JSON list of C-alpha atoms in Angstrom, two decimals:
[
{"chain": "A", "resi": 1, "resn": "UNK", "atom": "CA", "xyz": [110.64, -130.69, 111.29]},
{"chain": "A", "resi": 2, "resn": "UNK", "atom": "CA", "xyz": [112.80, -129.97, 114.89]},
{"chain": "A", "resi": 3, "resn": "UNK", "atom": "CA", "xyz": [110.40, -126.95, 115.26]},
{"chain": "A", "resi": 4, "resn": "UNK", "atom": "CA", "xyz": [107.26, -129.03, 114.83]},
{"chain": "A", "resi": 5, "resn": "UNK", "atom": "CA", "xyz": [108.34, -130.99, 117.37]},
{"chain": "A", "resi": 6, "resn": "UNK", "atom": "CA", "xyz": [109.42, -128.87, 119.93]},
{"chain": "A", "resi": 7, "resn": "UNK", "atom": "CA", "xyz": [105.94, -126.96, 119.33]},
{"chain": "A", "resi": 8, "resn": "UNK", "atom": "CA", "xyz": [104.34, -130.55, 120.20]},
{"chain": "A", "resi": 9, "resn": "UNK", "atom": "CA", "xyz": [106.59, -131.07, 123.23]},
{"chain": "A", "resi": 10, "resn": "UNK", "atom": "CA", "xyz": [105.34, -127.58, 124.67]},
{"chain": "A", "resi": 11, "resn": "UNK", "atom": "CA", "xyz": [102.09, -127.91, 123.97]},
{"chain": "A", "resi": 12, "resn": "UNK", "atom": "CA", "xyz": [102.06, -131.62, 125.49]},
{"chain": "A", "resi": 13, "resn": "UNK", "atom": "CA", "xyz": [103.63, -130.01, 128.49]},
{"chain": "A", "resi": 14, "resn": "UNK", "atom": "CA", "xyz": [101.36, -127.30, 129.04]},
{"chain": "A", "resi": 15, "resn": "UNK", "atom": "CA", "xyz": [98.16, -129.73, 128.65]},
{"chain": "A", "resi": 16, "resn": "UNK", "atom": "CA", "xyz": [100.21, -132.03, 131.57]},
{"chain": "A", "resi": 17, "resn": "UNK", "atom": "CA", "xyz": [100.98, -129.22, 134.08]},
{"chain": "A", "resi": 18, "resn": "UNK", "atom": "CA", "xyz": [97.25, -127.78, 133.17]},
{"chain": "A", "resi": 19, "resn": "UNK", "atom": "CA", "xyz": [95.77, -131.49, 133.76]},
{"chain": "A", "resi": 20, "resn": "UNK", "atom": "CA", "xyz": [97.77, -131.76, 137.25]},
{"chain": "A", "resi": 21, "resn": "UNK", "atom": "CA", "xyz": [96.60, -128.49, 138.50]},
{"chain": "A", "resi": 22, "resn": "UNK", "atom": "CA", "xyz": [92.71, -129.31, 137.69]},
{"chain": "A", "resi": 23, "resn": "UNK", "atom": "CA", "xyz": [93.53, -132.58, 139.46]},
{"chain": "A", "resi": 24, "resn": "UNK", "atom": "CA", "xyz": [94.85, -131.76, 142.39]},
{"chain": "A", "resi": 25, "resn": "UNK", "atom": "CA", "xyz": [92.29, -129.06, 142.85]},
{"chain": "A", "resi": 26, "resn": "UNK", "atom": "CA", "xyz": [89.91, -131.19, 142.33]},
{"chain": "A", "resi": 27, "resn": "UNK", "atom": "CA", "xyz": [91.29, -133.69, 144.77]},
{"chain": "A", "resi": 28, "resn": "UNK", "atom": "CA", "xyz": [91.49, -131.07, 147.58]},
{"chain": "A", "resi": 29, "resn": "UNK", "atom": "CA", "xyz": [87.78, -130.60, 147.61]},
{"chain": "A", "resi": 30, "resn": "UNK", "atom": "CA", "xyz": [87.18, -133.89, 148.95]},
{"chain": "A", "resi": 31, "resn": "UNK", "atom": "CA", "xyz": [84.60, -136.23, 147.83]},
{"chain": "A", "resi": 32, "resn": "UNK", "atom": "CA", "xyz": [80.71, -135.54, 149.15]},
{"chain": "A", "resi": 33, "resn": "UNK", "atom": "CA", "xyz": [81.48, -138.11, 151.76]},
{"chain": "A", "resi": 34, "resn": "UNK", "atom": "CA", "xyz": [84.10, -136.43, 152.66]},
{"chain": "A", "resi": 35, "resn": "UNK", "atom": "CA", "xyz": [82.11, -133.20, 153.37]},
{"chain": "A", "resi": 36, "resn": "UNK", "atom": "CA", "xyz": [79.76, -134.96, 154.96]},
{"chain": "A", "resi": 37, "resn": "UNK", "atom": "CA", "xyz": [81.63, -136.39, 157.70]},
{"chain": "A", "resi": 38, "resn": "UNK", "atom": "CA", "xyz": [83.72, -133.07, 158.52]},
{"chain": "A", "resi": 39, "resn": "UNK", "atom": "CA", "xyz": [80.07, -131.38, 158.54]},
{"chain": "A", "resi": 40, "resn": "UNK", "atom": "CA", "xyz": [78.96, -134.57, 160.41]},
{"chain": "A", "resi": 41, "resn": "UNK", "atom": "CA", "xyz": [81.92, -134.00, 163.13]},
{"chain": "A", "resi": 42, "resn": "UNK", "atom": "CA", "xyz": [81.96, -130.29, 163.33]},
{"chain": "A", "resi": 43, "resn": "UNK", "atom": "CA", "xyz": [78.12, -131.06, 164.14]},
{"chain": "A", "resi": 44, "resn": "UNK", "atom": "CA", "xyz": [79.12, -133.12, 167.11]},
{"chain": "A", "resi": 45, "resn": "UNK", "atom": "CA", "xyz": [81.65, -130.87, 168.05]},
{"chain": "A", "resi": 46, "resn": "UNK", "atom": "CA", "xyz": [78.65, -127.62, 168.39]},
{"chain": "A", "resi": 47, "resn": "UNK", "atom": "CA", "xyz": [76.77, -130.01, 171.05]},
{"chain": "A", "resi": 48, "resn": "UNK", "atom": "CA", "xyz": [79.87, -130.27, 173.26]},
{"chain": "A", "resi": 49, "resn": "UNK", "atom": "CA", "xyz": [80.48, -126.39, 173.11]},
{"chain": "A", "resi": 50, "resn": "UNK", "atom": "CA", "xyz": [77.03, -125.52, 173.17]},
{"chain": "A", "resi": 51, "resn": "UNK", "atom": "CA", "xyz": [77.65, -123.38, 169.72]},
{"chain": "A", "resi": 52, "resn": "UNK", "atom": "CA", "xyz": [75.78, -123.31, 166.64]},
{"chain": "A", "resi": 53, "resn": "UNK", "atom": "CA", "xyz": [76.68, -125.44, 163.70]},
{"chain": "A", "resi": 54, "resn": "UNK", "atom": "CA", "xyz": [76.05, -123.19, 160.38]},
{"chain": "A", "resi": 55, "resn": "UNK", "atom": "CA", "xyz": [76.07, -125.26, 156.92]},
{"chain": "A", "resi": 56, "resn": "UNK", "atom": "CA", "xyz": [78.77, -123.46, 154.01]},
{"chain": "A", "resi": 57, "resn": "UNK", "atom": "CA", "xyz": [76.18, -121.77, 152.06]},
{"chain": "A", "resi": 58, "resn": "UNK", "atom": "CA", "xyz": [74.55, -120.25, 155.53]},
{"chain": "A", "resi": 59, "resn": "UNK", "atom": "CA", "xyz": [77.88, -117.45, 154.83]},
{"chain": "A", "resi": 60, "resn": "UNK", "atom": "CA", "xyz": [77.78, -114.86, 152.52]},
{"chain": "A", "resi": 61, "resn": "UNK", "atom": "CA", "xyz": [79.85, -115.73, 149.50]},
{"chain": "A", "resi": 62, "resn": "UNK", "atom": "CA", "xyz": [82.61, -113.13, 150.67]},
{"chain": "A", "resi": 63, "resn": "UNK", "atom": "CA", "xyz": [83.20, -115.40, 153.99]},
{"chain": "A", "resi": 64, "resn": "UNK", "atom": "CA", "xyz": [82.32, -118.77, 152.63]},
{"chain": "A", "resi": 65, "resn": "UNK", "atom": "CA", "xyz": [84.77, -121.44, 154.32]},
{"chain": "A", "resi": 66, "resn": "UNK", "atom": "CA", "xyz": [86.20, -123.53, 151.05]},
{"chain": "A", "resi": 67, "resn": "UNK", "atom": "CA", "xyz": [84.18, -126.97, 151.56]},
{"chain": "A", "resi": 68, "resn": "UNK", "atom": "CA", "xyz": [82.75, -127.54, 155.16]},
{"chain": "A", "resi": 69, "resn": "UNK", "atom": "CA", "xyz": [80.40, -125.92, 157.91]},
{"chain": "A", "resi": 70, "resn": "UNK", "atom": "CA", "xyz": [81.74, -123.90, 160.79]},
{"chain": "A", "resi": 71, "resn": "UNK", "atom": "CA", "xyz": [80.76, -123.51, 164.55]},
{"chain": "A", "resi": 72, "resn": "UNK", "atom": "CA", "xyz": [79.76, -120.29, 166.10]},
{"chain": "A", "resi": 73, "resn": "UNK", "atom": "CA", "xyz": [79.52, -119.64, 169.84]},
{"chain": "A", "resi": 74, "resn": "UNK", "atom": "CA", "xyz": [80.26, -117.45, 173.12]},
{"chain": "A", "resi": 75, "resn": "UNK", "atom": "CA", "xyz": [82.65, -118.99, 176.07]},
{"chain": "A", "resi": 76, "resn": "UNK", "atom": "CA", "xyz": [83.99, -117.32, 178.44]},
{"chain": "A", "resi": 77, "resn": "UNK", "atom": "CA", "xyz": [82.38, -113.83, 177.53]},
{"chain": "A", "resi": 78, "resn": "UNK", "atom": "CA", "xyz": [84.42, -114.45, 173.92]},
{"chain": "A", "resi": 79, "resn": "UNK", "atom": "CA", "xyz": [83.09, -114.90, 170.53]},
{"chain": "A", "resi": 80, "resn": "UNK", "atom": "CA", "xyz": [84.36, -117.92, 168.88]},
{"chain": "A", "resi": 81, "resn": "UNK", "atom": "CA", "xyz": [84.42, -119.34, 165.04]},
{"chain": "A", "resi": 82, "resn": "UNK", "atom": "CA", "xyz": [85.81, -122.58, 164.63]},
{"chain": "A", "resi": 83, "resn": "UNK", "atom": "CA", "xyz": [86.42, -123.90, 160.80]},
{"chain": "A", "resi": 84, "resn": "UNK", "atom": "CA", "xyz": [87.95, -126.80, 159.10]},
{"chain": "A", "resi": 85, "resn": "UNK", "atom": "CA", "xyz": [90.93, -126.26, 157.30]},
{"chain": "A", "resi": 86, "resn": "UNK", "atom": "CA", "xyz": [90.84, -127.97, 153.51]},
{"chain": "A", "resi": 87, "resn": "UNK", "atom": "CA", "xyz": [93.17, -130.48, 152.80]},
{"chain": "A", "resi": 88, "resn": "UNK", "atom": "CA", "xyz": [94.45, -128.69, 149.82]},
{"chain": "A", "resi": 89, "resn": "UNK", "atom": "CA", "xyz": [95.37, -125.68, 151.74]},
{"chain": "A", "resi": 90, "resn": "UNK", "atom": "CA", "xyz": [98.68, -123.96, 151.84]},
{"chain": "A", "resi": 91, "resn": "UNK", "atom": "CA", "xyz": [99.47, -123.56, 155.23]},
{"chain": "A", "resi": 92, "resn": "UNK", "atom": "CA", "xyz": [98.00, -125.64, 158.21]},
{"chain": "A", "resi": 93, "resn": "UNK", "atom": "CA", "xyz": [96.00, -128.15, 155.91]},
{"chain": "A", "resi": 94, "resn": "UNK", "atom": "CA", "xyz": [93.64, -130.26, 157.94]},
{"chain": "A", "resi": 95, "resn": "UNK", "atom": "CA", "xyz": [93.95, -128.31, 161.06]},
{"chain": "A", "resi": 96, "resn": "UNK", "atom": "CA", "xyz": [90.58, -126.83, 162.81]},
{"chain": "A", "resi": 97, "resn": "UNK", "atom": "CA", "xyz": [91.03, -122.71, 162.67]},
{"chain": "A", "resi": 98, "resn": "UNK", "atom": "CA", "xyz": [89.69, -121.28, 165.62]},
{"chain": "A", "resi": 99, "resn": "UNK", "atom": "CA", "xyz": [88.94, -117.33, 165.69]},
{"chain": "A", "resi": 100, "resn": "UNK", "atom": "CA", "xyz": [88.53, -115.62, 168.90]},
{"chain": "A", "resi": 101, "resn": "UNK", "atom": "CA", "xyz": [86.99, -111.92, 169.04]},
{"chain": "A", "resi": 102, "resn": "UNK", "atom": "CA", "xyz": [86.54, -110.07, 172.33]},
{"chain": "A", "resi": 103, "resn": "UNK", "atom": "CA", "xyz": [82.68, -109.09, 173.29]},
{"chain": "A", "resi": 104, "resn": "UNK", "atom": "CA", "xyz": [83.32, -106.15, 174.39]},
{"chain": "A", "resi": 105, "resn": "UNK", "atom": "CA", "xyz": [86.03, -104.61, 172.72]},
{"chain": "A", "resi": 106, "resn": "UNK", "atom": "CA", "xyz": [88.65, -105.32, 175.04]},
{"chain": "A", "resi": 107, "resn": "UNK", "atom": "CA", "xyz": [92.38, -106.38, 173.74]},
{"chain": "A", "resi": 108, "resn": "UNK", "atom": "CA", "xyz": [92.89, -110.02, 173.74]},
{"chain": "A", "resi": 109, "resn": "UNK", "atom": "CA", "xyz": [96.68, -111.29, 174.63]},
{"chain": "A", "resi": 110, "resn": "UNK", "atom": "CA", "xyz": [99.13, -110.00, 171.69]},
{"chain": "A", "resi": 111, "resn": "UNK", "atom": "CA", "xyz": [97.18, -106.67, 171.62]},
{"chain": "A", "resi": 112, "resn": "UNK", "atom": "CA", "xyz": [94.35, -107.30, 169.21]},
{"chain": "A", "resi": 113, "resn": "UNK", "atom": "CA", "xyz": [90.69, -107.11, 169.49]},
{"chain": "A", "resi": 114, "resn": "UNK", "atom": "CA", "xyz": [90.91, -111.21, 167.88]},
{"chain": "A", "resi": 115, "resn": "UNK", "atom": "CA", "xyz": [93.57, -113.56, 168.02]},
{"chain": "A", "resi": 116, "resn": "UNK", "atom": "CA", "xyz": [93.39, -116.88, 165.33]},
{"chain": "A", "resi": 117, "resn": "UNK", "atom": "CA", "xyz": [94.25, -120.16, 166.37]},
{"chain": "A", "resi": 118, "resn": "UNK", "atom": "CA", "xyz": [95.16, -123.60, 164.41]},
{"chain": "A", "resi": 119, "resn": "UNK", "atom": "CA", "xyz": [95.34, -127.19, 166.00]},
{"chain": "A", "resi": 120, "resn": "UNK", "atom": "CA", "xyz": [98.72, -128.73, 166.58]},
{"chain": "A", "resi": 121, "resn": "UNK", "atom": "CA", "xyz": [98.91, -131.28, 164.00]},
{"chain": "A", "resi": 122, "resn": "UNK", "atom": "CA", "xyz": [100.30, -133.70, 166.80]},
{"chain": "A", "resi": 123, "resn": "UNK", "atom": "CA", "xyz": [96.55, -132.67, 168.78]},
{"chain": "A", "resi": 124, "resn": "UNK", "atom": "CA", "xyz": [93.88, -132.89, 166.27]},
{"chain": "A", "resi": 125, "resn": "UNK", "atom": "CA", "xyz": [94.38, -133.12, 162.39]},
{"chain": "A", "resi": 126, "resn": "UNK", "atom": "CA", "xyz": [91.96, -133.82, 159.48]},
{"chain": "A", "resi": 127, "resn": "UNK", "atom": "CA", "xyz": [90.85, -136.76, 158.85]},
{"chain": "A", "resi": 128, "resn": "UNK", "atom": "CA", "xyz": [93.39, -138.61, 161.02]},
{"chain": "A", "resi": 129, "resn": "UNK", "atom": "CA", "xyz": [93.03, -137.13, 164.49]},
{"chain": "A", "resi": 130, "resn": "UNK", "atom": "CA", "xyz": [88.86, -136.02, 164.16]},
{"chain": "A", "resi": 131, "resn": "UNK", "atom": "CA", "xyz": [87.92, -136.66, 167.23]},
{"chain": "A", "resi": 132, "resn": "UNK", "atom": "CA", "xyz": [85.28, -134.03, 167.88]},
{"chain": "A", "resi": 133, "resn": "UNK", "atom": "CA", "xyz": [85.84, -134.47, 172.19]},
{"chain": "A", "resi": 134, "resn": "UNK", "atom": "CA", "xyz": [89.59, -133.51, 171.41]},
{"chain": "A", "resi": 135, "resn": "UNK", "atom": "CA", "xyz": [88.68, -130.48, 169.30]},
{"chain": "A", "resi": 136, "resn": "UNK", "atom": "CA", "xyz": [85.94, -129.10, 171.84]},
{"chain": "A", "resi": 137, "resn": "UNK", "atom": "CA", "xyz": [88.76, -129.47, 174.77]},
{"chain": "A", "resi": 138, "resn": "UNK", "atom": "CA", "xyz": [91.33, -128.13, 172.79]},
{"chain": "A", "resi": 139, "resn": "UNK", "atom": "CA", "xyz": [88.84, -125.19, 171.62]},
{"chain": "A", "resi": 140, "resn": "UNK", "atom": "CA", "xyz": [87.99, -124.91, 174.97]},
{"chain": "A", "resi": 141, "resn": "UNK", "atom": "CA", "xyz": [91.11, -124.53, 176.52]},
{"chain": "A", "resi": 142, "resn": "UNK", "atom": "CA", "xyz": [92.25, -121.92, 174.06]},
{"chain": "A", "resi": 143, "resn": "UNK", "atom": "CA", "xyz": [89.65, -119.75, 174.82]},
{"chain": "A", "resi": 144, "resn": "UNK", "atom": "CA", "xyz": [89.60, -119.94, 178.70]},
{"chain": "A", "resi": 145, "resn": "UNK", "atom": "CA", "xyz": [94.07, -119.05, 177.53]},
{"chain": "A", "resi": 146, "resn": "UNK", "atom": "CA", "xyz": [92.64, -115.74, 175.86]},
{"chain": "A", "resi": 147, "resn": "UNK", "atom": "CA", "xyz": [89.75, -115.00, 178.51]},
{"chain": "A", "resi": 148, "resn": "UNK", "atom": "CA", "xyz": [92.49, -115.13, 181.12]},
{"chain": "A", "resi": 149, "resn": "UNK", "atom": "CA", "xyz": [94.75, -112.83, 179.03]},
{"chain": "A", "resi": 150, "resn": "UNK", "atom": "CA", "xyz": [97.30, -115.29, 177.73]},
{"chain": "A", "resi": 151, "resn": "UNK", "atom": "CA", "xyz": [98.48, -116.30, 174.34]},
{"chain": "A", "resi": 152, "resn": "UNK", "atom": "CA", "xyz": [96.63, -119.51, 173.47]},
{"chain": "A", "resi": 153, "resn": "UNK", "atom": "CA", "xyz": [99.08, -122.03, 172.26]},
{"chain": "A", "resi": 154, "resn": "UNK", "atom": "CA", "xyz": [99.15, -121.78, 168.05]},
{"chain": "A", "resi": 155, "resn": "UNK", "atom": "CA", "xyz": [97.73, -118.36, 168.25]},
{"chain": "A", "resi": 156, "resn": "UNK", "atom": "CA", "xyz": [98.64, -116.01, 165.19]}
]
């Protein structure tokens, strides 16, 4: 009878941890009006750098951000990519990523031909802090940092 039980309690606890996970993965992709607001901001945010706003699906499945758009654009004789972070995410949840490459092959501060960048939480955060004028100024200013040759703040 003890051993029916404990087989019970396991399988009870299994179903539970297996019910959170779903859950919470479910949870970090954000309801559709969720998506559609970061979309609707990083739209906003493409006018004031003059980039181009490209919908999820406009990737290829290999490069697909998780659950928004992205922004793709030249300043300062860089090439930038600027993504959402999902909430879910291990590391810098809810920051904007911001990936600078060099045109022309040159080394960017640290060495590389690219350097990545996240938002200071304390700067701009998702969905708290979405301001899109913020996130163009701060995008802004950390790629005039790397055109100069400096280490944007955040850089990685």
């Amino acid at each position: 009878m003890l051993l029916i039980v404990g087989i019970w309690a396991g399988v009870a606890v299994v179903l539970g941890i297996t019910a959170t996970v779903i859950w919470v993965g479910f949870w970090g992709l954000g309801t559709p009006r969720d998506r559609a607001a970061a979309n609707e901001l990083l739209q906003l945010t493409a006018v004031l750098l003059g980039g181009r706003f490209r919908e999820r699906r406009e990737y290829p499945w290999y490069r697909r951000p998780a659950q928004y758009g992205g922004i793709e654009g030249e300043l300062s004789g860089l090439e930038y990519e600027l993504q959402l972070m999902p909430r879910n995410a291990e590391w810098c949840a809810g920051a904007a990523m911001l990936q600078i490459r060099s045109l022309e092959g040159r080394s960017l501060a640290g060495g590389g031909p690219g350097l990545r960048v996240f938002t200071p939480e304390r700067v701009w955060h998702w969905p708290d802090l979405a301001d899109p004028a913020t996130l163009a100024g701060y995008a802004r200013q950390a790629i005039a940092t790397a055109a100069s040759g400096e280490m944007p703040p955040g850089a990685s």
